[in-house]
Amino acid sequence: MLRMVLLYILSVLLAWMVGTASFSLAHTAAYRYPRQKKLLKEHFCCDECGTKLRALETVPVCSFLALRGRCRYCGERLSRRELFNELAGGVLALLLFFRFGNADTVAGPFQMSGALDIILHMSLMRLLTLLLLAVFFCLMDLVLLVDLDTMEIPNYFVILVLFAGVVSWFVLPGISILEHLIGGLCVSLPMLLLILAIPGSFGGGDMKLSAAVGLFLGWKLTVTGFLLGLLFGGLYGIYLLASKKKGKKEHFSFGPFLCTGYMLAVLCGMDIIGAYMKLFAMIRG
Ligand SMILES: [Zn+2]
């Protein structure tokens, strides 16, 4: 029993560390990609003064707190966004872990039958599912940050999502190949038609991203994620108009809302669909 508890605590810590570290890497990649700096070669140095950092100074979240938010060498303020992003990575990894790490709590897609496993008996497939979902979240974070900075979604990142999508056909349980294929079209095709009818209604990057995400998540979660993104983006648009920060004709990037919607769809998409179906049934009597 004690061994189980210790292992469980260890796994939770590991999930937190993987989450914060991978989102930290995504933040670095998002910062360096538009500046055409190499990601891996110079990962461990201060982006301001270029001083190489020691291993202990690169621990996500902890080193920020230990250094009180400033680079030890040049005194430059470390980015608050980076800290927030790392915290978000940790929290999302924990949510993924609690949601899909334990067979008893899983419902809908990703469900696996007959497994009684908290970590000790965690099957290889479950571990692969968790890892693949973590990679997906990491890619969404990367696209979100790059789109926020540049208002563009580079094709290169879409191809990475596409690649993860093809892997998902063999790893994610509970979603048929046909559902994955329909997912590739269910949001991207209407988007394409809308772009052709009203140029500038959506970005081409949003459309390509939605196609790749659809191949990954299948159509149910993709539609749910898109609607969530539309809701968040719409609310933000209303806020901008109300506070007169942007005029009616100006654009803001939709990608960050889309990525947030797709991540939320993974975490609670099936609950939302279930609640909607219940409501629908109730209305019909
Ligand atoms: Zn520095």
mmCIF file with all atom_site columns, N, CA and C and ligand atoms in Angstrom, residues 45-51 53 70-78, ligand 1:
data_model
loop_
_atom_site.group_PDB
_atom_site.id
_atom_site.type_symbol
_atom_site.label_atom_id
_atom_site.label_alt_id
_atom_site.label_comp_id
_atom_site.label_asym_id
_atom_site.label_entity_id
_atom_site.label_seq_id
_atom_site.pdbx_PDB_ins_code
_atom_site.Cartn_x
_atom_site.Cartn_y
_atom_site.Cartn_z
_atom_site.occupancy
_atom_site.B_iso_or_equiv
_atom_site.pdbx_formal_charge
_atom_site.auth_seq_id
_atom_site.auth_comp_id
_atom_site.auth_asym_id
_atom_site.auth_atom_id
_atom_site.pdbx_PDB_model_num
ATOM   1  N  N  . CYS A 1 45 ? 20.565 29.215 -22.372 1.00 0.00 ? 45 CYS A N  1
ATOM   2  C  CA . CYS A 1 45 ? 21.233 30.487 -22.123 1.00 0.00 ? 45 CYS A CA 1
ATOM   3  C  C  . CYS A 1 45 ? 20.190 31.593 -22.032 1.00 0.00 ? 45 CYS A C  1
ATOM   4  N  N  . CYS A 1 46 ? 20.576 32.682 -21.401 1.00 0.00 ? 46 CYS A N  1
ATOM   5  C  CA . CYS A 1 46 ? 19.669 33.816 -21.249 1.00 0.00 ? 46 CYS A CA 1
ATOM   6  C  C  . CYS A 1 46 ? 19.436 34.441 -22.619 1.00 0.00 ? 46 CYS A C  1
ATOM   7  N  N  . ASP A 1 47 ? 18.168 34.653 -22.967 1.00 0.00 ? 47 ASP A N  1
ATOM   8  C  CA . ASP A 1 47 ? 17.873 35.184 -24.297 1.00 0.00 ? 47 ASP A CA 1
ATOM   9  C  C  . ASP A 1 47 ? 18.279 36.651 -24.411 1.00 0.00 ? 47 ASP A C  1
ATOM   10 N  N  . GLU A 1 48 ? 18.474 37.310 -23.295 1.00 0.00 ? 48 GLU A N  1
ATOM   11 C  CA . GLU A 1 48 ? 18.823 38.730 -23.319 1.00 0.00 ? 48 GLU A CA 1
ATOM   12 C  C  . GLU A 1 48 ? 20.334 38.927 -23.450 1.00 0.00 ? 48 GLU A C  1
ATOM   13 N  N  . CYS A 1 49 ? 21.107 38.353 -22.515 1.00 0.00 ? 49 CYS A N  1
ATOM   14 C  CA . CYS A 1 49 ? 22.557 38.606 -22.509 1.00 0.00 ? 49 CYS A CA 1
ATOM   15 C  C  . CYS A 1 49 ? 23.354 37.429 -23.087 1.00 0.00 ? 49 CYS A C  1
ATOM   16 N  N  . GLY A 1 50 ? 22.712 36.296 -23.292 1.00 0.00 ? 50 GLY A N  1
ATOM   17 C  CA . GLY A 1 50 ? 23.394 35.175 -23.938 1.00 0.00 ? 50 GLY A CA 1
ATOM   18 C  C  . GLY A 1 50 ? 24.262 34.343 -23.008 1.00 0.00 ? 50 GLY A C  1
ATOM   19 N  N  . THR A 1 51 ? 24.284 34.677 -21.709 1.00 0.00 ? 51 THR A N  1
ATOM   20 C  CA . THR A 1 51 ? 25.099 33.903 -20.775 1.00 0.00 ? 51 THR A CA 1
ATOM   21 C  C  . THR A 1 51 ? 24.550 32.489 -20.646 1.00 0.00 ? 51 THR A C  1
ATOM   22 N  N  . LEU A 1 53 ? 23.394 29.237 -18.973 1.00 0.00 ? 53 LEU A N  1
ATOM   23 C  CA . LEU A 1 53 ? 22.825 29.009 -17.653 1.00 0.00 ? 53 LEU A CA 1
ATOM   24 C  C  . LEU A 1 53 ? 23.264 27.655 -17.117 1.00 0.00 ? 53 LEU A C  1
ATOM   25 N  N  . ARG A 1 70 ? 14.489 37.685 -12.167 1.00 0.00 ? 70 ARG A N  1
ATOM   26 C  CA . ARG A 1 70 ? 15.493 38.433 -12.929 1.00 0.00 ? 70 ARG A CA 1
ATOM   27 C  C  . ARG A 1 70 ? 16.658 37.535 -13.301 1.00 0.00 ? 70 ARG A C  1
ATOM   28 N  N  . CYS A 1 71 ? 17.302 37.818 -14.468 1.00 0.00 ? 71 CYS A N  1
ATOM   29 C  CA . CYS A 1 71 ? 18.494 37.072 -14.863 1.00 0.00 ? 71 CYS A CA 1
ATOM   30 C  C  . CYS A 1 71 ? 19.622 37.430 -13.891 1.00 0.00 ? 71 CYS A C  1
ATOM   31 N  N  . ARG A 1 72 ? 20.318 36.410 -13.418 1.00 0.00 ? 72 ARG A N  1
ATOM   32 C  CA . ARG A 1 72 ? 21.370 36.640 -12.418 1.00 0.00 ? 72 ARG A CA 1
ATOM   33 C  C  . ARG A 1 72 ? 22.546 37.432 -13.012 1.00 0.00 ? 72 ARG A C  1
ATOM   34 N  N  . TYR A 1 73 ? 22.712 37.338 -14.323 1.00 0.00 ? 73 TYR A N  1
ATOM   35 C  CA . TYR A 1 73 ? 23.912 37.932 -14.933 1.00 0.00 ? 73 TYR A CA 1
ATOM   36 C  C  . TYR A 1 73 ? 23.676 39.351 -15.431 1.00 0.00 ? 73 TYR A C  1
ATOM   37 N  N  . CYS A 1 74 ? 22.560 39.563 -16.141 1.00 0.00 ? 74 CYS A N  1
ATOM   38 C  CA . CYS A 1 74 ? 22.354 40.902 -16.706 1.00 0.00 ? 74 CYS A CA 1
ATOM   39 C  C  . CYS A 1 74 ? 21.248 41.667 -15.976 1.00 0.00 ? 74 CYS A C  1
ATOM   40 N  N  . GLY A 1 75 ? 20.550 41.002 -15.051 1.00 0.00 ? 75 GLY A N  1
ATOM   41 C  CA . GLY A 1 75 ? 19.524 41.697 -14.272 1.00 0.00 ? 75 GLY A CA 1
ATOM   42 C  C  . GLY A 1 75 ? 18.243 41.952 -15.032 1.00 0.00 ? 75 GLY A C  1
ATOM   43 N  N  . GLU A 1 76 ? 18.185 41.481 -16.284 1.00 0.00 ? 76 GLU A N  1
ATOM   44 C  CA . GLU A 1 76 ? 16.979 41.683 -17.096 1.00 0.00 ? 76 GLU A CA 1
ATOM   45 C  C  . GLU A 1 76 ? 15.809 40.903 -16.488 1.00 0.00 ? 76 GLU A C  1
ATOM   46 N  N  . ARG A 1 77 ? 14.617 41.523 -16.509 1.00 0.00 ? 77 ARG A N  1
ATOM   47 C  CA . ARG A 1 77 ? 13.433 40.829 -15.973 1.00 0.00 ? 77 ARG A CA 1
ATOM   48 C  C  . ARG A 1 77 ? 13.125 39.608 -16.819 1.00 0.00 ? 77 ARG A C  1
ATOM   49 N  N  . LEU A 1 78 ? 12.940 38.470 -16.178 1.00 0.00 ? 78 LEU A N  1
ATOM   50 C  CA . LEU A 1 78 ? 12.532 37.267 -16.907 1.00 0.00 ? 78 LEU A CA 1
ATOM   51 C  C  . LEU A 1 78 ? 11.056 37.417 -17.265 1.00 0.00 ? 78 LEU A C  1
HETATM 52 ZN ZN . ZN  B 2 .  ? 20.742 37.636 -18.930 1.00 0.00 ? 1  ZN  B ZN 1
#
